[in-house]
mmCIF file of C-alpha atoms and ligand atoms in Angstrom:
data_model
loop_
_atom_site.group_PDB
_atom_site.id
_atom_site.type_symbol
_atom_site.label_atom_id
_atom_site.label_comp_id
_atom_site.label_asym_id
_atom_site.label_seq_id
_atom_site.Cartn_x
_atom_site.Cartn_y
_atom_site.Cartn_z
ATOM 1 C CA UNK P 124 64.026 160.738 118.222
ATOM 2 C CA UNK P 125 61.488 160.181 120.576
ATOM 3 C CA UNK P 126 60.511 156.749 122.337
ATOM 4 C CA UNK P 127 57.414 156.115 120.045
ATOM 5 C CA UNK P 128 60.035 154.965 117.523
ATOM 6 C CA UNK P 129 60.216 151.995 119.595
ATOM 7 C CA UNK P 130 57.211 150.747 117.932
ATOM 8 C CA UNK P 131 57.904 151.435 114.054
ATOM 9 C CA UNK P 132 58.166 148.755 111.762
ATOM 10 C CA UNK P 133 61.223 146.763 111.802
ATOM 11 C CA UNK P 134 62.511 147.419 108.367
ATOM 12 C CA UNK P 135 62.681 151.058 109.202
ATOM 13 C CA UNK P 136 64.561 150.324 112.533
ATOM 14 C CA UNK P 137 67.025 148.647 110.756
ATOM 15 C CA UNK P 138 67.215 151.325 108.406
ATOM 16 C CA UNK P 139 67.545 153.695 111.243
ATOM 17 C CA UNK P 140 70.235 151.387 113.184
ATOM 18 C CA UNK P 141 72.947 154.066 111.716
ATOM 19 C CA UNK P 142 71.432 156.648 113.192
ATOM 20 C CA UNK P 143 70.906 154.985 116.454
ATOM 21 C CA UNK P 144 74.852 154.360 116.755
ATOM 22 C CA UNK P 145 75.497 157.918 116.683
ATOM 23 C CA UNK P 146 72.185 159.208 118.811
ATOM 24 C CA UNK P 147 72.796 161.570 121.259
ATOM 25 C CA UNK P 148 73.328 161.022 124.689
ATOM 26 C CA UNK P 149 70.375 163.076 125.372
ATOM 27 C CA UNK P 150 68.035 161.805 122.886
ATOM 28 C CA UNK P 151 66.161 160.165 125.041
ATOM 29 C CA UNK P 152 66.212 161.935 128.100
ATOM 30 C CA UNK P 153 62.968 162.761 129.711
ATOM 31 C CA UNK P 154 62.620 163.440 133.383
ATOM 32 C CA UNK P 155 58.764 163.303 133.802
ATOM 33 C CA UNK P 156 59.159 159.891 135.916
ATOM 34 C CA UNK P 157 56.246 157.848 133.273
ATOM 35 C CA UNK P 158 55.744 157.941 129.603
ATOM 36 C CA UNK P 159 55.906 160.853 127.650
ATOM 37 C CA UNK P 160 52.768 162.471 126.164
ATOM 38 C CA UNK P 161 50.732 161.073 129.385
ATOM 39 C CA UNK P 162 49.592 162.512 132.242
ATOM 40 C CA UNK P 163 50.294 161.130 135.891
ATOM 41 C CA UNK P 164 47.281 159.549 137.397
ATOM 42 C CA UNK P 165 48.803 157.742 140.091
ATOM 43 C CA UNK P 166 51.693 158.865 141.786
ATOM 44 C CA UNK P 167 53.805 156.465 143.637
ATOM 45 C CA UNK P 168 54.110 156.896 147.457
ATOM 46 C CA UNK P 169 57.524 154.873 148.419
ATOM 47 C CA UNK P 170 58.322 157.597 151.153
ATOM 48 C CA UNK P 171 58.749 155.607 154.270
ATOM 49 C CA UNK P 172 59.623 152.399 152.477
ATOM 50 C CA UNK P 173 63.459 150.883 153.201
ATOM 51 C CA UNK P 174 65.682 150.424 150.527
ATOM 52 C CA UNK P 175 67.793 147.550 150.149
ATOM 53 C CA UNK P 176 70.375 146.611 147.742
ATOM 54 C CA UNK P 177 70.653 143.126 146.138
ATOM 55 C CA UNK P 178 74.025 141.933 144.679
ATOM 56 C CA UNK P 179 73.382 140.170 141.713
ATOM 57 C CA UNK P 180 75.424 136.729 141.266
ATOM 58 C CA UNK P 181 76.247 134.762 138.232
ATOM 59 C CA UNK P 182 73.671 132.061 137.193
ATOM 60 C CA UNK P 183 72.863 129.187 138.300
ATOM 61 C CA UNK P 184 73.184 131.175 141.930
ATOM 62 C CA UNK P 185 70.388 132.950 142.891
ATOM 63 C CA UNK P 186 71.114 135.895 145.196
ATOM 64 C CA UNK P 187 70.923 135.634 148.744
ATOM 65 C CA UNK P 188 67.087 136.157 149.613
ATOM 66 C CA UNK P 189 64.279 135.266 152.216
ATOM 67 C CA UNK P 190 61.598 132.618 151.255
ATOM 68 C CA UNK P 191 59.144 134.546 153.400
ATOM 69 C CA UNK P 192 58.947 138.087 153.314
ATOM 70 C CA UNK P 193 59.576 139.582 156.921
ATOM 71 C CA UNK P 194 58.060 143.284 157.184
ATOM 72 C CA UNK P 195 56.285 145.116 154.484
ATOM 73 C CA UNK P 196 57.118 146.334 151.149
ATOM 74 C CA UNK P 197 60.540 147.299 150.084
ATOM 75 C CA UNK P 198 62.840 149.011 147.925
ATOM 76 C CA UNK P 199 65.044 146.674 146.132
ATOM 77 C CA UNK P 200 67.962 148.083 144.399
ATOM 78 C CA UNK P 201 69.933 146.437 141.605
ATOM 79 C CA UNK P 202 72.443 147.647 139.196
ATOM 80 C CA UNK P 203 73.131 146.069 135.941
ATOM 81 C CA UNK P 204 76.235 147.131 133.898
ATOM 82 C CA UNK P 205 75.757 146.247 130.260
ATOM 83 C CA UNK P 206 78.827 144.692 128.408
ATOM 84 C CA UNK P 207 79.547 143.930 124.870
ATOM 85 C CA UNK P 208 82.118 140.884 124.811
ATOM 86 C CA UNK P 209 83.143 138.616 123.251
ATOM 87 C CA UNK P 210 82.419 134.820 124.482
ATOM 88 C CA UNK P 211 83.539 131.398 123.417
ATOM 89 C CA UNK P 212 80.199 129.091 122.966
ATOM 90 C CA UNK P 213 82.265 125.934 122.129
ATOM 91 C CA UNK P 214 85.836 125.539 121.860
ATOM 92 C CA UNK P 215 87.148 127.835 118.942
ATOM 93 C CA UNK P 216 83.627 129.409 118.314
ATOM 94 C CA UNK P 217 83.017 132.693 119.270
ATOM 95 C CA UNK P 218 79.984 135.313 119.349
ATOM 96 C CA UNK P 219 80.057 138.855 120.517
ATOM 97 C CA UNK P 220 77.424 138.539 123.414
ATOM 98 C CA UNK P 221 75.789 141.500 124.548
ATOM 99 C CA UNK P 222 75.188 140.859 128.421
ATOM 100 C CA UNK P 223 73.710 142.297 131.478
ATOM 101 C CA UNK P 224 76.346 142.401 133.837
ATOM 102 C CA UNK P 225 78.889 140.653 131.811
ATOM 103 C CA UNK P 226 77.342 137.425 131.697
ATOM 104 C CA UNK P 227 75.004 135.125 129.728
ATOM 105 C CA UNK P 228 72.316 134.455 131.159
ATOM 106 C CA UNK P 229 71.785 137.979 132.980
ATOM 107 C CA UNK P 230 71.683 137.754 136.549
ATOM 108 C CA UNK P 231 68.237 136.831 138.102
ATOM 109 C CA UNK P 232 66.619 139.379 140.593
ATOM 110 C CA UNK P 233 64.680 138.429 143.444
ATOM 111 C CA UNK P 234 61.736 140.047 145.163
ATOM 112 C CA UNK P 235 58.445 139.616 146.832
ATOM 113 C CA UNK P 236 54.812 140.985 145.710
ATOM 114 C CA UNK P 237 54.676 144.572 146.461
ATOM 115 C CA UNK P 238 58.220 145.329 146.758
ATOM 116 C CA UNK P 239 59.386 147.681 144.346
ATOM 117 C CA UNK P 240 62.395 146.480 142.122
ATOM 118 C CA UNK P 241 64.646 150.165 141.108
ATOM 119 C CA UNK P 242 67.366 149.164 138.676
ATOM 120 C CA UNK P 243 70.301 151.335 137.692
ATOM 121 C CA UNK P 244 70.952 150.192 134.086
ATOM 122 C CA UNK P 245 74.499 151.390 132.800
ATOM 123 C CA UNK P 246 75.630 151.118 129.268
ATOM 124 C CA UNK P 247 79.275 152.375 129.589
ATOM 125 C CA UNK P 248 81.239 154.220 126.871
ATOM 126 C CA UNK P 249 83.156 151.260 125.704
ATOM 127 C CA UNK P 250 80.031 149.598 124.650
ATOM 128 C CA UNK P 251 79.012 150.549 120.388
ATOM 129 C CA UNK P 252 74.789 150.151 120.717
ATOM 130 C CA UNK P 253 71.659 151.305 122.669
ATOM 131 C CA UNK P 254 70.341 148.888 124.832
ATOM 132 C CA UNK P 255 67.182 148.887 127.365
ATOM 133 C CA UNK P 256 65.314 146.027 129.461
ATOM 134 C CA UNK P 257 62.067 144.722 129.273
ATOM 135 C CA UNK P 258 60.502 143.223 132.177
ATOM 136 C CA UNK P 259 57.905 140.913 131.666
ATOM 137 C CA UNK P 260 57.276 141.243 135.585
ATOM 138 C CA UNK P 261 56.252 144.718 135.515
ATOM 139 C CA UNK P 262 53.233 147.062 134.139
ATOM 140 C CA UNK P 263 53.316 149.559 131.285
ATOM 141 C CA UNK P 264 55.792 151.267 129.101
ATOM 142 C CA UNK P 265 56.728 148.266 126.820
ATOM 143 C CA UNK P 266 57.818 146.770 130.156
ATOM 144 C CA UNK P 267 59.872 149.479 130.977
ATOM 145 C CA UNK P 268 61.663 149.306 127.629
ATOM 146 C CA UNK P 269 60.256 152.865 126.556
ATOM 147 C CA UNK P 270 62.040 154.598 130.158
ATOM 148 C CA UNK P 271 65.287 152.640 129.752
ATOM 149 C CA UNK P 272 67.260 153.093 126.210
ATOM 150 C CA UNK P 273 70.298 154.127 126.834
ATOM 151 C CA UNK P 274 73.083 155.236 124.421
ATOM 152 C CA UNK P 275 76.946 154.257 125.325
ATOM 153 C CA UNK P 276 77.760 156.498 128.102
ATOM 154 C CA UNK P 277 74.381 156.612 129.611
ATOM 155 C CA UNK P 278 72.730 155.184 132.606
ATOM 156 C CA UNK P 279 69.055 155.120 133.928
ATOM 157 C CA UNK P 280 67.309 154.350 136.548
ATOM 158 C CA UNK P 281 63.449 152.319 136.634
ATOM 159 C CA UNK P 282 61.588 151.576 139.484
ATOM 160 C CA UNK P 283 58.860 149.112 138.944
ATOM 161 C CA UNK P 284 55.890 147.975 141.465
ATOM 162 C CA UNK P 285 56.309 143.876 141.750
ATOM 163 C CA UNK P 286 52.513 143.295 141.361
ATOM 164 C CA UNK P 287 52.684 139.855 139.722
ATOM 165 C CA UNK P 288 53.722 136.698 141.790
ATOM 166 C CA UNK P 289 55.985 134.080 139.598
ATOM 167 C CA UNK P 290 58.963 133.775 137.715
ATOM 168 C CA UNK P 291 59.106 136.083 134.447
ATOM 169 C CA UNK P 292 61.815 136.990 131.731
ATOM 170 C CA UNK P 293 63.580 140.112 131.311
ATOM 171 C CA UNK P 294 65.363 141.151 127.693
ATOM 172 C CA UNK P 295 66.529 143.927 126.287
ATOM 173 C CA UNK P 296 64.369 145.289 123.150
ATOM 174 C CA UNK P 297 65.722 148.167 121.513
ATOM 175 C CA UNK P 298 63.210 148.103 118.608
ATOM 176 C CA UNK P 299 62.775 146.439 115.291
ATOM 177 C CA UNK P 300 65.442 143.749 114.299
ATOM 178 C CA UNK P 301 67.475 144.799 117.157
ATOM 179 C CA UNK P 302 65.047 143.152 119.615
ATOM 180 C CA UNK P 303 65.608 139.335 118.323
ATOM 181 C CA UNK P 304 69.278 140.132 117.529
ATOM 182 C CA UNK P 305 69.861 141.463 121.257
ATOM 183 C CA UNK P 306 68.142 138.744 122.465
ATOM 184 C CA UNK P 307 69.948 135.877 120.745
ATOM 185 C CA UNK P 308 73.145 137.376 121.408
ATOM 186 C CA UNK P 309 72.414 136.699 125.062
ATOM 187 C CA UNK P 310 70.073 139.913 126.660
ATOM 188 C CA UNK P 311 67.915 138.186 128.885
ATOM 189 C CA UNK P 312 67.478 136.927 132.335
ATOM 190 C CA UNK P 313 64.607 136.235 134.714
ATOM 191 C CA UNK P 314 62.903 138.081 137.548
ATOM 192 C CA UNK P 315 61.571 135.413 140.554
ATOM 193 C CA UNK P 316 58.619 137.535 142.581
ATOM 194 C CA UNK P 317 57.589 135.610 145.645
ATOM 195 C CA UNK P 318 54.165 135.431 147.464
ATOM 196 C CA UNK P 319 55.340 137.274 150.250
ATOM 197 C CA UNK P 320 54.179 134.389 152.504
ATOM 198 C CA UNK P 321 56.439 131.934 150.177
ATOM 199 C CA UNK P 322 55.439 129.331 147.931
ATOM 200 C CA UNK P 323 52.495 126.835 148.498
ATOM 201 C CA UNK P 324 50.955 123.623 147.005
ATOM 202 C CA UNK P 325 47.945 122.848 145.541
ATOM 203 C CA UNK P 326 46.279 122.700 149.146
ATOM 204 C CA UNK P 327 47.945 125.784 150.411
ATOM 205 C CA UNK P 328 50.391 124.068 152.806
ATOM 206 C CA UNK P 329 53.877 125.749 152.496
ATOM 207 C CA UNK P 330 56.495 124.774 150.267
ATOM 208 C CA UNK P 331 60.198 125.539 151.473
ATOM 209 C CA UNK P 332 63.095 125.231 149.449
ATOM 210 C CA UNK P 333 66.770 123.936 150.216
ATOM 211 C CA UNK P 334 68.423 125.429 147.322
ATOM 212 C CA UNK P 335 67.638 126.860 144.155
ATOM 213 C CA UNK P 336 69.217 126.726 140.750
ATOM 214 C CA UNK P 337 68.417 129.271 137.972
ATOM 215 C CA UNK P 338 68.780 128.303 134.511
ATOM 216 C CA UNK P 339 68.956 130.482 131.045
ATOM 217 C CA UNK P 340 68.480 128.379 127.752
ATOM 218 C CA UNK P 341 69.677 130.210 124.813
ATOM 219 C CA UNK P 342 69.235 129.793 121.404
ATOM 220 C CA UNK P 343 72.159 131.422 118.852
ATOM 221 C CA UNK P 344 72.234 131.328 115.225
ATOM 222 C CA UNK P 345 76.043 131.892 114.372
ATOM 223 C CA UNK P 346 76.876 132.077 110.465
ATOM 224 C CA UNK P 347 79.357 129.854 109.032
ATOM 225 C CA UNK P 348 82.030 130.721 105.947
ATOM 226 C CA UNK P 349 81.777 129.186 102.723
ATOM 227 C CA UNK P 350 83.776 125.824 104.392
ATOM 228 C CA UNK P 351 81.371 125.453 106.717
ATOM 229 C CA UNK P 352 83.458 126.938 109.853
ATOM 230 C CA UNK P 353 81.825 129.455 112.130
ATOM 231 C CA UNK P 354 82.739 132.724 111.447
ATOM 232 C CA UNK P 355 84.464 135.246 113.911
ATOM 233 C CA UNK P 356 83.805 139.026 113.832
ATOM 234 C CA UNK P 357 85.850 142.156 114.838
ATOM 235 C CA UNK P 358 83.248 143.661 116.602
ATOM 236 C CA UNK P 359 79.688 143.334 117.720
ATOM 237 C CA UNK P 360 77.949 144.784 114.860
ATOM 238 C CA UNK P 361 80.103 143.016 112.150
ATOM 239 C CA UNK P 362 77.778 140.127 112.419
ATOM 240 C CA UNK P 363 74.466 141.589 111.654
ATOM 241 C CA UNK P 364 73.696 141.069 108.033
ATOM 242 C CA UNK P 365 75.141 137.151 108.449
ATOM 243 C CA UNK P 366 73.126 136.679 111.578
ATOM 244 C CA UNK P 367 70.074 137.868 110.060
ATOM 245 C CA UNK P 368 70.317 135.129 106.886
ATOM 246 C CA UNK P 369 70.785 132.614 109.836
ATOM 247 C CA UNK P 370 67.995 133.709 112.303
ATOM 248 C CA UNK P 371 65.438 133.986 109.499
ATOM 249 C CA UNK P 372 66.285 129.805 109.086
ATOM 250 C CA UNK P 373 64.741 129.955 112.752
ATOM 251 C CA UNK P 374 67.038 126.897 112.956
ATOM 252 C CA UNK P 375 69.616 127.697 116.034
ATOM 253 C CA UNK P 376 73.125 126.505 115.507
ATOM 254 C CA UNK P 377 73.558 125.958 119.475
ATOM 255 C CA UNK P 378 70.609 125.889 122.262
ATOM 256 C CA UNK P 379 72.888 125.900 125.154
ATOM 257 C CA UNK P 380 71.747 125.441 128.824
ATOM 258 C CA UNK P 381 73.648 127.991 130.757
ATOM 259 C CA UNK P 382 74.695 130.336 127.853
ATOM 260 C CA UNK P 383 77.853 128.207 126.366
ATOM 261 C CA UNK P 384 77.791 124.728 125.640
ATOM 262 C CA UNK P 385 78.657 122.613 128.724
ATOM 263 C CA UNK P 386 77.980 125.563 130.889
ATOM 264 C CA UNK P 387 75.975 123.278 133.387
ATOM 265 C CA UNK P 388 77.519 119.876 132.800
ATOM 266 C CA UNK P 389 80.328 117.921 134.012
ATOM 267 C CA UNK P 390 83.130 120.104 136.278
ATOM 268 C CA UNK P 391 79.985 122.885 136.068
ATOM 269 C CA UNK P 392 77.262 120.739 137.245
ATOM 270 C CA UNK P 393 74.748 121.920 139.563
ATOM 271 C CA UNK P 394 75.082 120.244 143.080
ATOM 272 C CA UNK P 395 72.497 119.131 145.868
ATOM 273 C CA UNK P 396 71.910 116.402 148.704
ATOM 274 C CA UNK P 397 69.334 113.403 149.057
ATOM 275 C CA UNK P 398 66.785 114.944 150.760
ATOM 276 C CA UNK P 399 66.873 118.543 149.555
ATOM 277 C CA UNK P 400 64.166 119.850 147.987
ATOM 278 C CA UNK P 401 65.769 122.359 145.314
ATOM 279 C CA UNK P 402 63.546 125.063 143.062
ATOM 280 C CA UNK P 403 64.659 125.134 139.597
ATOM 281 C CA UNK P 404 63.614 128.299 137.261
ATOM 282 C CA UNK P 405 64.325 127.850 133.698
ATOM 283 C CA UNK P 406 63.713 130.425 131.077
ATOM 284 C CA UNK P 407 63.603 130.714 127.187
ATOM 285 C CA UNK P 408 63.089 134.145 125.569
ATOM 286 C CA UNK P 409 62.503 132.930 121.889
ATOM 287 C CA UNK P 410 61.420 129.207 121.547
ATOM 288 C CA UNK P 411 59.351 126.558 123.436
ATOM 289 C CA UNK P 412 61.588 124.167 125.471
ATOM 290 C CA UNK P 413 60.494 120.956 127.184
ATOM 291 C CA UNK P 414 61.895 120.476 130.617
ATOM 292 C CA UNK P 415 62.638 116.977 131.967
ATOM 293 C CA UNK P 416 64.479 115.756 134.893
ATOM 294 C CA UNK P 417 65.949 112.358 133.974
ATOM 295 C CA UNK P 418 65.602 109.934 136.753
ATOM 296 C CA UNK P 419 63.427 112.507 138.641
ATOM 297 C CA UNK P 420 60.477 114.378 138.611
ATOM 298 C CA UNK P 421 58.712 117.934 138.714
ATOM 299 C CA UNK P 422 56.863 117.599 142.276
ATOM 300 C CA UNK P 423 55.762 120.883 142.168
ATOM 301 C CA UNK P 424 55.479 122.565 139.027
ATOM 302 C CA UNK P 425 54.125 126.187 137.753
ATOM 303 C CA UNK P 426 54.591 125.676 134.089
ATOM 304 C CA UNK P 427 54.301 129.385 133.174
ATOM 305 C CA UNK P 428 55.990 130.476 136.784
ATOM 306 C CA UNK P 429 52.535 131.481 137.962
ATOM 307 C CA UNK P 430 52.488 131.324 141.702
ATOM 308 C CA UNK P 431 48.917 132.501 142.329
ATOM 309 C CA UNK P 432 47.793 129.472 140.655
ATOM 310 C CA UNK P 433 48.143 125.795 142.436
ATOM 311 C CA UNK P 434 51.170 123.787 141.313
ATOM 312 C CA UNK P 435 50.772 120.821 139.099
ATOM 313 C CA UNK P 436 52.016 117.476 141.052
ATOM 314 C CA UNK P 437 54.462 114.984 139.650
ATOM 315 C CA UNK P 438 54.958 115.637 135.965
ATOM 316 C CA UNK P 439 57.221 114.106 133.963
ATOM 317 C CA UNK P 440 57.726 116.689 131.627
ATOM 318 C CA UNK P 441 56.166 120.001 130.404
ATOM 319 C CA UNK P 442 56.056 123.184 128.247
ATOM 320 C CA UNK P 443 58.238 126.191 128.782
ATOM 321 C CA UNK P 444 56.799 128.907 126.640
ATOM 322 C CA UNK P 445 59.055 130.953 124.491
ATOM 323 C CA UNK P 446 58.962 134.499 126.281
ATOM 324 C CA UNK P 447 58.565 133.080 129.845
ATOM 325 C CA UNK P 448 60.284 131.305 132.842
ATOM 326 C CA UNK P 449 58.904 128.340 134.881
ATOM 327 C CA UNK P 450 59.599 126.891 138.049
ATOM 328 C CA UNK P 451 59.371 123.682 139.496
ATOM 329 C CA UNK P 452 60.484 121.958 142.935
ATOM 330 C CA UNK P 453 61.913 118.891 143.340
ATOM 331 C CA UNK P 454 63.263 116.616 146.148
ATOM 332 C CA UNK P 455 65.941 114.555 145.501
ATOM 333 C CA UNK P 456 65.330 111.169 146.403
ATOM 334 C CA UNK P 457 68.712 109.096 145.275
ATOM 335 C CA UNK P 458 72.153 110.103 144.729
ATOM 336 C CA UNK P 459 73.581 110.085 141.629
ATOM 337 C CA UNK P 460 74.169 111.924 138.357
ATOM 338 C CA UNK P 461 70.652 113.526 137.136
ATOM 339 C CA UNK P 462 70.484 115.378 133.567
ATOM 340 C CA UNK P 463 68.258 117.970 133.344
ATOM 341 C CA UNK P 464 67.293 118.798 129.842
ATOM 342 C CA UNK P 465 64.790 119.793 127.242
ATOM 343 C CA UNK P 466 63.219 116.394 125.740
ATOM 344 C CA UNK P 467 63.975 117.453 122.672
ATOM 345 C CA UNK P 468 66.347 114.922 122.837
ATOM 346 C CA UNK P 469 68.237 116.174 119.558
ATOM 347 C CA UNK P 470 68.007 119.463 120.711
ATOM 348 C CA UNK P 471 69.420 118.239 124.365
ATOM 349 C CA UNK P 472 72.332 115.784 123.259
ATOM 350 C CA UNK P 473 73.385 117.612 119.864
ATOM 351 C CA UNK P 474 72.706 121.513 120.273
ATOM 352 C CA UNK P 475 73.564 121.528 124.261
ATOM 353 C CA UNK P 476 69.991 122.057 125.955
ATOM 354 C CA UNK P 477 71.143 120.150 128.509
ATOM 355 C CA UNK P 478 72.516 120.158 132.055
ATOM 356 C CA UNK P 479 73.478 118.140 135.107
ATOM 357 C CA UNK P 480 72.581 117.641 138.870
ATOM 358 C CA UNK P 481 75.183 115.579 140.809
ATOM 359 C CA UNK P 482 73.533 114.657 144.193
ATOM 360 C CA UNK P 483 75.068 113.131 147.099
ATOM 361 C CA UNK P 484 73.229 110.807 149.992
ATOM 362 C CA UNK P 485 72.491 107.559 150.664
ATOM 363 C CA UNK P 486 71.096 104.950 147.887
ATOM 364 C CA UNK P 487 67.216 103.573 148.686
ATOM 365 C CA UNK P 488 67.201 100.266 147.269
ATOM 366 C CA UNK P 489 63.395 100.187 147.850
ATOM 367 C CA UNK P 490 63.138 102.824 145.254
ATOM 368 C CA UNK P 491 65.395 100.840 142.559
ATOM 369 C CA UNK P 492 67.974 98.198 142.685
ATOM 370 C CA UNK P 493 69.802 96.197 140.269
ATOM 371 C CA UNK P 494 68.533 92.594 140.836
ATOM 372 C CA UNK P 495 71.094 91.148 138.452
ATOM 373 C CA UNK P 496 73.950 92.667 137.342
ATOM 374 C CA UNK P 497 74.764 92.383 133.360
ATOM 375 C CA UNK P 498 75.463 88.950 132.306
ATOM 376 C CA UNK P 499 75.813 86.601 129.732
ATOM 377 C CA UNK P 500 72.381 85.109 128.428
ATOM 378 C CA UNK P 501 72.214 81.688 129.554
HETATM 379 CU CU1 CU A 792 70.775 145.312 123.901
#
């Protein structure tokens, strides 16, 4: 089977699923370095570039990184191990997740424009399905998807140049119906490509952030039994036919910020302090979302994560397009609990598209005060 099969029709791909499950480990092997069947016109010259290992971390954290790059371009080495595992979406409700590095969402990768990201993608023998990765930040080969398809027991190394600045989605895209199925089982994450000289406002004035949070918004389509109870399955593939029926309704059963219900609320809330500027990165692979910070604003908003364009200033809500990641910076001016959600309030409150930021500091009565506490109407 050749990589071109990635492009075949969804139905045919579904029918081929059993074949893919037993595909030989060498079926996708190609050592030419580029896309099979095409001559190399531009050779990479990365000799002499320093190599830096980036330790990926679990969301909402970002890996350690510089906001302004020191020195020239680097090769950023990252390693992701794919893990198929059952996760509890809410108490008593389970789903076989397909994960990059064991977490939903997958970890965020950070680089600067001109750097090279070199990913080792590992699909251990303990998994049951082929997986790959499509980086929206990259150029060519279906975002790298054609060059990274690995069967259980295989690993692959992909290097791509960060030529676009911004925040970008990545996701698994193994072909046909497998694409949305893997995505709505957790296989997505984001890449942050910063300008080498850092972020700027619309006047070109440098913007710094004191901390950053990374929020993955998932949409799940979990099947129920005849009694309306969510079904539990013995392995990842067992739910496929049922999942397809729910997915085709386009009506998610859960839309959690952070991969599971309450992953970023209450005791799991994000924390910041008054006076701090916080960078938020938020992706949605499959649907649109309407970011809004209750009690605050988007001071600087890159709605499409497009750092080469000036940010919008002072927004109340904006649109996160399906298949994208957006970014905004807000400087917290008051202490208290802030709610960051999708301002489809049904999706936020009933389906999980919600998170909390707890902010410490001193209250500013000039910005707001309760002039009179609640009292009986006289
Ligand atoms: Cu996958």
